[in-house]
mmCIF file of N, CA and C in Angstrom:
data_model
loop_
_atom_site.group_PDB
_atom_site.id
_atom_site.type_symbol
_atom_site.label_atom_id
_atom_site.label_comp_id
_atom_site.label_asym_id
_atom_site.label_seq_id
_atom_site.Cartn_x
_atom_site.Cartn_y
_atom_site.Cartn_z
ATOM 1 N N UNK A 7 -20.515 -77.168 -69.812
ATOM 2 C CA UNK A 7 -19.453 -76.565 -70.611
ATOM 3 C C UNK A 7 -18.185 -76.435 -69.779
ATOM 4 N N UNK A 8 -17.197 -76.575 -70.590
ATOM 5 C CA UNK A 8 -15.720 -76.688 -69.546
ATOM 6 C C UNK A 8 -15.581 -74.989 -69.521
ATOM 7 N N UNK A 9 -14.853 -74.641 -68.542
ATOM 8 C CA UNK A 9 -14.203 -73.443 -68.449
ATOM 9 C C UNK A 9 -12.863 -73.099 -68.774
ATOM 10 N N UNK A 10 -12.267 -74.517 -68.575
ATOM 11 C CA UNK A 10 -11.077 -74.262 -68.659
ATOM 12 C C UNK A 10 -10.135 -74.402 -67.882
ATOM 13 N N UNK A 11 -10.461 -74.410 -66.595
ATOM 14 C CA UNK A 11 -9.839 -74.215 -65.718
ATOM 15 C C UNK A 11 -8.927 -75.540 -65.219
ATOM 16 N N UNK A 12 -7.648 -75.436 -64.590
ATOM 17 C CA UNK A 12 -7.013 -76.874 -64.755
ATOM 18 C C UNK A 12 -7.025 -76.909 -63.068
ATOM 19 N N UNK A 13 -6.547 -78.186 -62.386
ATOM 20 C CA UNK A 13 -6.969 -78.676 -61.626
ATOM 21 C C UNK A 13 -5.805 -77.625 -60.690
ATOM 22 N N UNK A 14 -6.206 -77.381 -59.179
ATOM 23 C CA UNK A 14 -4.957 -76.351 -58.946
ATOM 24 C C UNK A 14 -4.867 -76.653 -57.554
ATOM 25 N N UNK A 15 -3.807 -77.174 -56.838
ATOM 26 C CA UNK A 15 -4.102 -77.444 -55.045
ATOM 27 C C UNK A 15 -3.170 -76.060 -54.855
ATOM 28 N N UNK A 16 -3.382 -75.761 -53.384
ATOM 29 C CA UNK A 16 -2.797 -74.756 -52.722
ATOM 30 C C UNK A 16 -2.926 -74.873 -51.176
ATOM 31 N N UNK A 17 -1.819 -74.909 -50.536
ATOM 32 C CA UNK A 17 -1.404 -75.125 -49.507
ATOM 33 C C UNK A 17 -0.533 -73.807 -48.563
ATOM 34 N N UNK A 18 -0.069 -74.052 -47.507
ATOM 35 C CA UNK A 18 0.767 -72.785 -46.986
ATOM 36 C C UNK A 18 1.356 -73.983 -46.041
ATOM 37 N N UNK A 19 2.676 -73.596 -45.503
ATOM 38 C CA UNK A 19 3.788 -73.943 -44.586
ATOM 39 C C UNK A 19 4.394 -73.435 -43.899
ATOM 40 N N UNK A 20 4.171 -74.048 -42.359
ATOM 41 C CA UNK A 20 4.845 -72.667 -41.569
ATOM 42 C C UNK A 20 6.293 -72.706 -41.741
ATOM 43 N N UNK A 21 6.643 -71.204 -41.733
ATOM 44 C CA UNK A 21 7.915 -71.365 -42.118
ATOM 45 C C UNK A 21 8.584 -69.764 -41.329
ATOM 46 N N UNK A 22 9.555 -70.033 -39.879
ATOM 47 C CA UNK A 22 9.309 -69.179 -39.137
ATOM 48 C C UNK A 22 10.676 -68.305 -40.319
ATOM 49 N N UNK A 23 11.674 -68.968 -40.900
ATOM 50 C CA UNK A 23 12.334 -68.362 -41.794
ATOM 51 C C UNK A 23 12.107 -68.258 -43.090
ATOM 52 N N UNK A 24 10.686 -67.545 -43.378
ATOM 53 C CA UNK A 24 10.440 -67.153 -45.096
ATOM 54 C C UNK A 24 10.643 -66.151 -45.714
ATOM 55 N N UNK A 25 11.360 -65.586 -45.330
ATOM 56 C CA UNK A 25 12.428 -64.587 -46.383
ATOM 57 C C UNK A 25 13.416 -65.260 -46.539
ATOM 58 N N UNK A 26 14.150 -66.427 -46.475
ATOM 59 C CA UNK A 26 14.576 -67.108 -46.853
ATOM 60 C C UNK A 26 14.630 -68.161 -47.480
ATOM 61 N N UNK A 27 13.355 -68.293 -48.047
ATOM 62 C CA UNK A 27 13.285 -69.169 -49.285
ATOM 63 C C UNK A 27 13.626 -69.232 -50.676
ATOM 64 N N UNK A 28 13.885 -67.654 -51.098
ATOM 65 C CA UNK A 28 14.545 -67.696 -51.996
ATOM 66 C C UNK A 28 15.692 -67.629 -52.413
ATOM 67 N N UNK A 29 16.883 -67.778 -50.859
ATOM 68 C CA UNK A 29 18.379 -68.163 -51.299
ATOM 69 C C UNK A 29 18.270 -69.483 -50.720
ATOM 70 N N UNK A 30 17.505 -70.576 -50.645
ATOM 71 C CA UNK A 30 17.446 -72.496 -50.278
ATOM 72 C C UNK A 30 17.627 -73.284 -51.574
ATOM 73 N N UNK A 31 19.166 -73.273 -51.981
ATOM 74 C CA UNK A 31 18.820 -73.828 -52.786
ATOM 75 C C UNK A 31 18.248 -75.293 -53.296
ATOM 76 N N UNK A 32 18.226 -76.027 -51.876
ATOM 77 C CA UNK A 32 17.377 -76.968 -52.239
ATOM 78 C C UNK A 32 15.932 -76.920 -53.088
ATOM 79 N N UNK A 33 15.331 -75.849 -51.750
ATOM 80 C CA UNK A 33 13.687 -75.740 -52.028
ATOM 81 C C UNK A 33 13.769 -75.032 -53.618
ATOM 82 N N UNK A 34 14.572 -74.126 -53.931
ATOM 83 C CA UNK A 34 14.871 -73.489 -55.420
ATOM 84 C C UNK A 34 14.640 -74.870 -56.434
ATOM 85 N N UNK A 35 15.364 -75.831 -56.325
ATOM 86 C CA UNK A 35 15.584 -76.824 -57.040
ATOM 87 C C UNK A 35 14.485 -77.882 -57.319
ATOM 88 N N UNK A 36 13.879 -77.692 -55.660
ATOM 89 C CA UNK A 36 12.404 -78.584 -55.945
ATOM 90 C C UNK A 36 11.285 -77.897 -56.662
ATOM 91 N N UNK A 37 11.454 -76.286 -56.771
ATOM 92 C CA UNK A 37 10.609 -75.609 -57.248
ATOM 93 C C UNK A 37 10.796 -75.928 -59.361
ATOM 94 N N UNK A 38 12.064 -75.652 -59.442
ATOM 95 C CA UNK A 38 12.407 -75.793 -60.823
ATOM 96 C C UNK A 38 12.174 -77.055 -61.092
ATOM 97 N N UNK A 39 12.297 -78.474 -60.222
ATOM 98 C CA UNK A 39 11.885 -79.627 -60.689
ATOM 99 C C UNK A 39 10.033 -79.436 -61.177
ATOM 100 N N UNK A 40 9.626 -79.432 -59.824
ATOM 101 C CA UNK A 40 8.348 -79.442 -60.632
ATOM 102 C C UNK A 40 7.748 -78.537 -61.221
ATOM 103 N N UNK A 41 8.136 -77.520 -61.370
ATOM 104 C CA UNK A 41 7.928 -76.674 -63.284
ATOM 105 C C UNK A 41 8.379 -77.208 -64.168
ATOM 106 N N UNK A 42 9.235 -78.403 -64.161
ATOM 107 C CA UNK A 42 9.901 -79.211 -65.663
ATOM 108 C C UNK A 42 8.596 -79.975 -65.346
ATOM 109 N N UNK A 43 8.442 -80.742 -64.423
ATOM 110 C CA UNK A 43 7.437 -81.906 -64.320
ATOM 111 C C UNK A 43 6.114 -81.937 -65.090
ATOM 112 N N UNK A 44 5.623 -80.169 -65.061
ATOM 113 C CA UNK A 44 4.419 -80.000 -65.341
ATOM 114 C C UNK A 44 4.414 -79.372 -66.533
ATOM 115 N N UNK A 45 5.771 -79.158 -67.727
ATOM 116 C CA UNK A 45 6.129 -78.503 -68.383
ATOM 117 C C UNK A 45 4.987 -77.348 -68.691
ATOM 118 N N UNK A 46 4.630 -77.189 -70.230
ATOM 119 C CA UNK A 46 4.468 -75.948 -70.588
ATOM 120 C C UNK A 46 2.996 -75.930 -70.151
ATOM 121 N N UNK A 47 2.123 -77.226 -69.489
ATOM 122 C CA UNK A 47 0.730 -77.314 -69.498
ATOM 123 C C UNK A 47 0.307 -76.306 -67.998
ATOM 124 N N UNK A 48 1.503 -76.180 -67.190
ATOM 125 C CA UNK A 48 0.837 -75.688 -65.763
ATOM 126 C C UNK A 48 1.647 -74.786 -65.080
ATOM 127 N N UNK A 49 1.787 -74.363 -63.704
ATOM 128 C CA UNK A 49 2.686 -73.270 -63.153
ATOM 129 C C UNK A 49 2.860 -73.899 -61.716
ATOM 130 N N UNK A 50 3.413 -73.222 -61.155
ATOM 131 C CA UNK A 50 3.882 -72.860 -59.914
ATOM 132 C C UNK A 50 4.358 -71.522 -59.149
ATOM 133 N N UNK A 51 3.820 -71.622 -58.229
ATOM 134 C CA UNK A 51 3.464 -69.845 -57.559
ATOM 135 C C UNK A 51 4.109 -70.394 -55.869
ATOM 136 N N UNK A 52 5.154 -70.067 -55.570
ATOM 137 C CA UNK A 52 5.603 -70.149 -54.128
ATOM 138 C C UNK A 52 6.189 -68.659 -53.441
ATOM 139 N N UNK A 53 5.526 -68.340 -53.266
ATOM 140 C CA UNK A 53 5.635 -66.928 -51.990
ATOM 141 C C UNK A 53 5.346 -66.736 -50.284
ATOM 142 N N UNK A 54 6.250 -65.812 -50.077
ATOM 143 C CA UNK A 54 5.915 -65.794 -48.746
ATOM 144 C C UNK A 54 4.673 -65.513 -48.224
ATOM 145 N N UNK A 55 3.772 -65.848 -47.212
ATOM 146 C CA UNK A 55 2.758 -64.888 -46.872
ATOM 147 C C UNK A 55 3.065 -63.258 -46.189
ATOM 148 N N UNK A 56 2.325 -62.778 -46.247
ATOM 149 C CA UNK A 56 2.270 -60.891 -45.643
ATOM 150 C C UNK A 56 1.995 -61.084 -44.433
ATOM 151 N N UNK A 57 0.827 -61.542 -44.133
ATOM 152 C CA UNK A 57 0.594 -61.909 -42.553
ATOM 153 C C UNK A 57 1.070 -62.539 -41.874
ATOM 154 N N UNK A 58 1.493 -63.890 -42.235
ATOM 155 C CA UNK A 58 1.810 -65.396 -41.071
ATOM 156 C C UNK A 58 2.923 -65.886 -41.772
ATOM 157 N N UNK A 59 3.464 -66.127 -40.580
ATOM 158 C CA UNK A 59 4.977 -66.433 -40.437
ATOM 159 C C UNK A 59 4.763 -68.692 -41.888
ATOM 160 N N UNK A 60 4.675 -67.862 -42.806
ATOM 161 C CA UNK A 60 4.245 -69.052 -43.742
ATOM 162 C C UNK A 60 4.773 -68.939 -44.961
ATOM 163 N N UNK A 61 4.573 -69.988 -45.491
ATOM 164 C CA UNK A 61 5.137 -69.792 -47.316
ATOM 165 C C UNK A 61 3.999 -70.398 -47.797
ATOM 166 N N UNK A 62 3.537 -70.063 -48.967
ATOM 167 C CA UNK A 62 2.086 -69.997 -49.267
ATOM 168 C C UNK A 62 2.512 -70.454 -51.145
ATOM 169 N N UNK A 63 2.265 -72.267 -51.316
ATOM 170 C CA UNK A 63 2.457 -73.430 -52.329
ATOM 171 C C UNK A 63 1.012 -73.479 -53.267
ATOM 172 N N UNK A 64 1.024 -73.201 -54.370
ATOM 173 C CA UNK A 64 0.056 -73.251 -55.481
ATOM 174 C C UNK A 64 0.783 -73.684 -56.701
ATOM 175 N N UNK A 65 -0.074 -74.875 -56.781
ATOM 176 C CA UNK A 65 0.695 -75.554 -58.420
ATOM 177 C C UNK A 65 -0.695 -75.986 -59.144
ATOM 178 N N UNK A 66 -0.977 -75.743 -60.402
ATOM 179 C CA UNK A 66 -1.704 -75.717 -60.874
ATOM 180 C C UNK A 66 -1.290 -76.603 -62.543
ATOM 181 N N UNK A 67 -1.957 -77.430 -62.877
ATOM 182 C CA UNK A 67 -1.777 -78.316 -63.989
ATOM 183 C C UNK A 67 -2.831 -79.202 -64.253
ATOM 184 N N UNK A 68 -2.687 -80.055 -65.666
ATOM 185 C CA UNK A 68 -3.594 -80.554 -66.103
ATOM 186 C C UNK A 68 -4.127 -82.234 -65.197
ATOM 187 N N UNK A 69 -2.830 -82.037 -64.911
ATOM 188 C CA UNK A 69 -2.542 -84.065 -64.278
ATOM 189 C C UNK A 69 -3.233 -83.239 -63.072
ATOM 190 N N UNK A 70 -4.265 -83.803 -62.020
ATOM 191 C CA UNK A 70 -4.775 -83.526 -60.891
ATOM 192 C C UNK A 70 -3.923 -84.327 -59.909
ATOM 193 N N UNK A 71 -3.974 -85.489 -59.802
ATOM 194 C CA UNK A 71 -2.927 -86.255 -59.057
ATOM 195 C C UNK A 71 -1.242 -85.973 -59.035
ATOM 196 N N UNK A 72 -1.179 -85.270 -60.100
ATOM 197 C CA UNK A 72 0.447 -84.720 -59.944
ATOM 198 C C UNK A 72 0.752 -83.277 -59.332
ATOM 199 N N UNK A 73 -0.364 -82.508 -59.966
ATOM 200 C CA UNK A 73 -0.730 -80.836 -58.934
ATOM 201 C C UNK A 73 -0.484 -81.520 -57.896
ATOM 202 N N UNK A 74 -1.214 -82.601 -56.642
ATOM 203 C CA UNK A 74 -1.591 -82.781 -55.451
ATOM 204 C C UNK A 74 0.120 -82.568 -54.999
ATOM 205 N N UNK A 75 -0.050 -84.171 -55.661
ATOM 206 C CA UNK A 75 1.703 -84.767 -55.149
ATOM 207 C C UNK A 75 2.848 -83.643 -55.099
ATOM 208 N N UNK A 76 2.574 -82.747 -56.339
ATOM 209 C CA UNK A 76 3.889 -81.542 -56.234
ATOM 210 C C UNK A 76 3.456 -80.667 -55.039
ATOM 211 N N UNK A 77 2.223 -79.861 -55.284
ATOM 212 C CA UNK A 77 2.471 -79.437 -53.900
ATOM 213 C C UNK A 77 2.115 -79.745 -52.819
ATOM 214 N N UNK A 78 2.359 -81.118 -52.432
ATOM 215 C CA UNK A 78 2.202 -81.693 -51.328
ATOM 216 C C UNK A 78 3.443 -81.616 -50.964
ATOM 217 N N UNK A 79 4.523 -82.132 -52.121
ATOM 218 C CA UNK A 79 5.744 -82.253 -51.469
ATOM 219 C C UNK A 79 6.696 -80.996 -51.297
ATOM 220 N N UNK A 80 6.525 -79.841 -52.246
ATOM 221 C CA UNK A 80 7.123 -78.755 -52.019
ATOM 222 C C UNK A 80 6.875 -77.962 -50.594
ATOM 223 N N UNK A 81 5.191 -77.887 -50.116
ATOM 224 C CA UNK A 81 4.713 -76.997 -48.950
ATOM 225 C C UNK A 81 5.672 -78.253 -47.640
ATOM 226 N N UNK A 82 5.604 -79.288 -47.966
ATOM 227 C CA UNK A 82 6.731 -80.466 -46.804
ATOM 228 C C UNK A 82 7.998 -80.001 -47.246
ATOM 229 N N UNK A 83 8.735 -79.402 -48.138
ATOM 230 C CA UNK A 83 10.372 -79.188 -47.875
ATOM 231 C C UNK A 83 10.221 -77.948 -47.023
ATOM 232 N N UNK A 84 9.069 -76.841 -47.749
ATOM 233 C CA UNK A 84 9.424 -75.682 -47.066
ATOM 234 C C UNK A 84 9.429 -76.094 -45.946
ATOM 235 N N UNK A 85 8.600 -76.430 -45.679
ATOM 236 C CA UNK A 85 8.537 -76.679 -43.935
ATOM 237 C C UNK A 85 9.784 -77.364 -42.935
ATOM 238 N N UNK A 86 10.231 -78.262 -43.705
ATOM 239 C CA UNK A 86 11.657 -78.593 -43.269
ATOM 240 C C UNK A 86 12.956 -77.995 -43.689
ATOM 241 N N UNK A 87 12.689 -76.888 -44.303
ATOM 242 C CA UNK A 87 14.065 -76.328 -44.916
ATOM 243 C C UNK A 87 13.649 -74.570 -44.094
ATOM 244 N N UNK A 88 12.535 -74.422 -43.565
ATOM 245 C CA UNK A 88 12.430 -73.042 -43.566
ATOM 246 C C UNK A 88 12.257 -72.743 -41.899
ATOM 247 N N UNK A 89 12.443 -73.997 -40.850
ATOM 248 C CA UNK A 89 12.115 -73.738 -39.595
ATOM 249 C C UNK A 89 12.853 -74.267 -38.874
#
């Protein structure tokens, strides 16, 4: 029996400047791209971590190969936009 559940990768990026991810407006822009990408079927969750100097990438959608690819490539900007 299905559950339901849609396919979901999750990643983290070190990122020695992550309180600053939410004035980048690049990384802002890659975030809003792939929430259009995955429109109304899936999400995206990008927060800092509490503990480690990280930003912590969860995209969750129906396409499994497109979850990967998005946050493959979002947890790679943070990482180049946040260190």
């Amino acid at each position: 029996a299905r559950t339901g559940r849609l396919p979901r990768q999750q990643g983290a990026s070190t990122a020695r400047h992550k309180a600053q991810w939410e004035g980048d407006r690049v990384l802002q822009e890659a975030i809003a791209e792939a929430s259009r990408r995955l429109g109304g079927a899936g999400r995206v969750l990008v927060r800092p971590s509490g503990t480690e100097p990280a930003l912590r990438v969860m995209v969750e959608g129906p396409d499994e190969a497109l979850v990967i690819e998005l946050a493959d490539t979002l947890a790679t900007l943070a990482g180049e936009r946040l260190n």
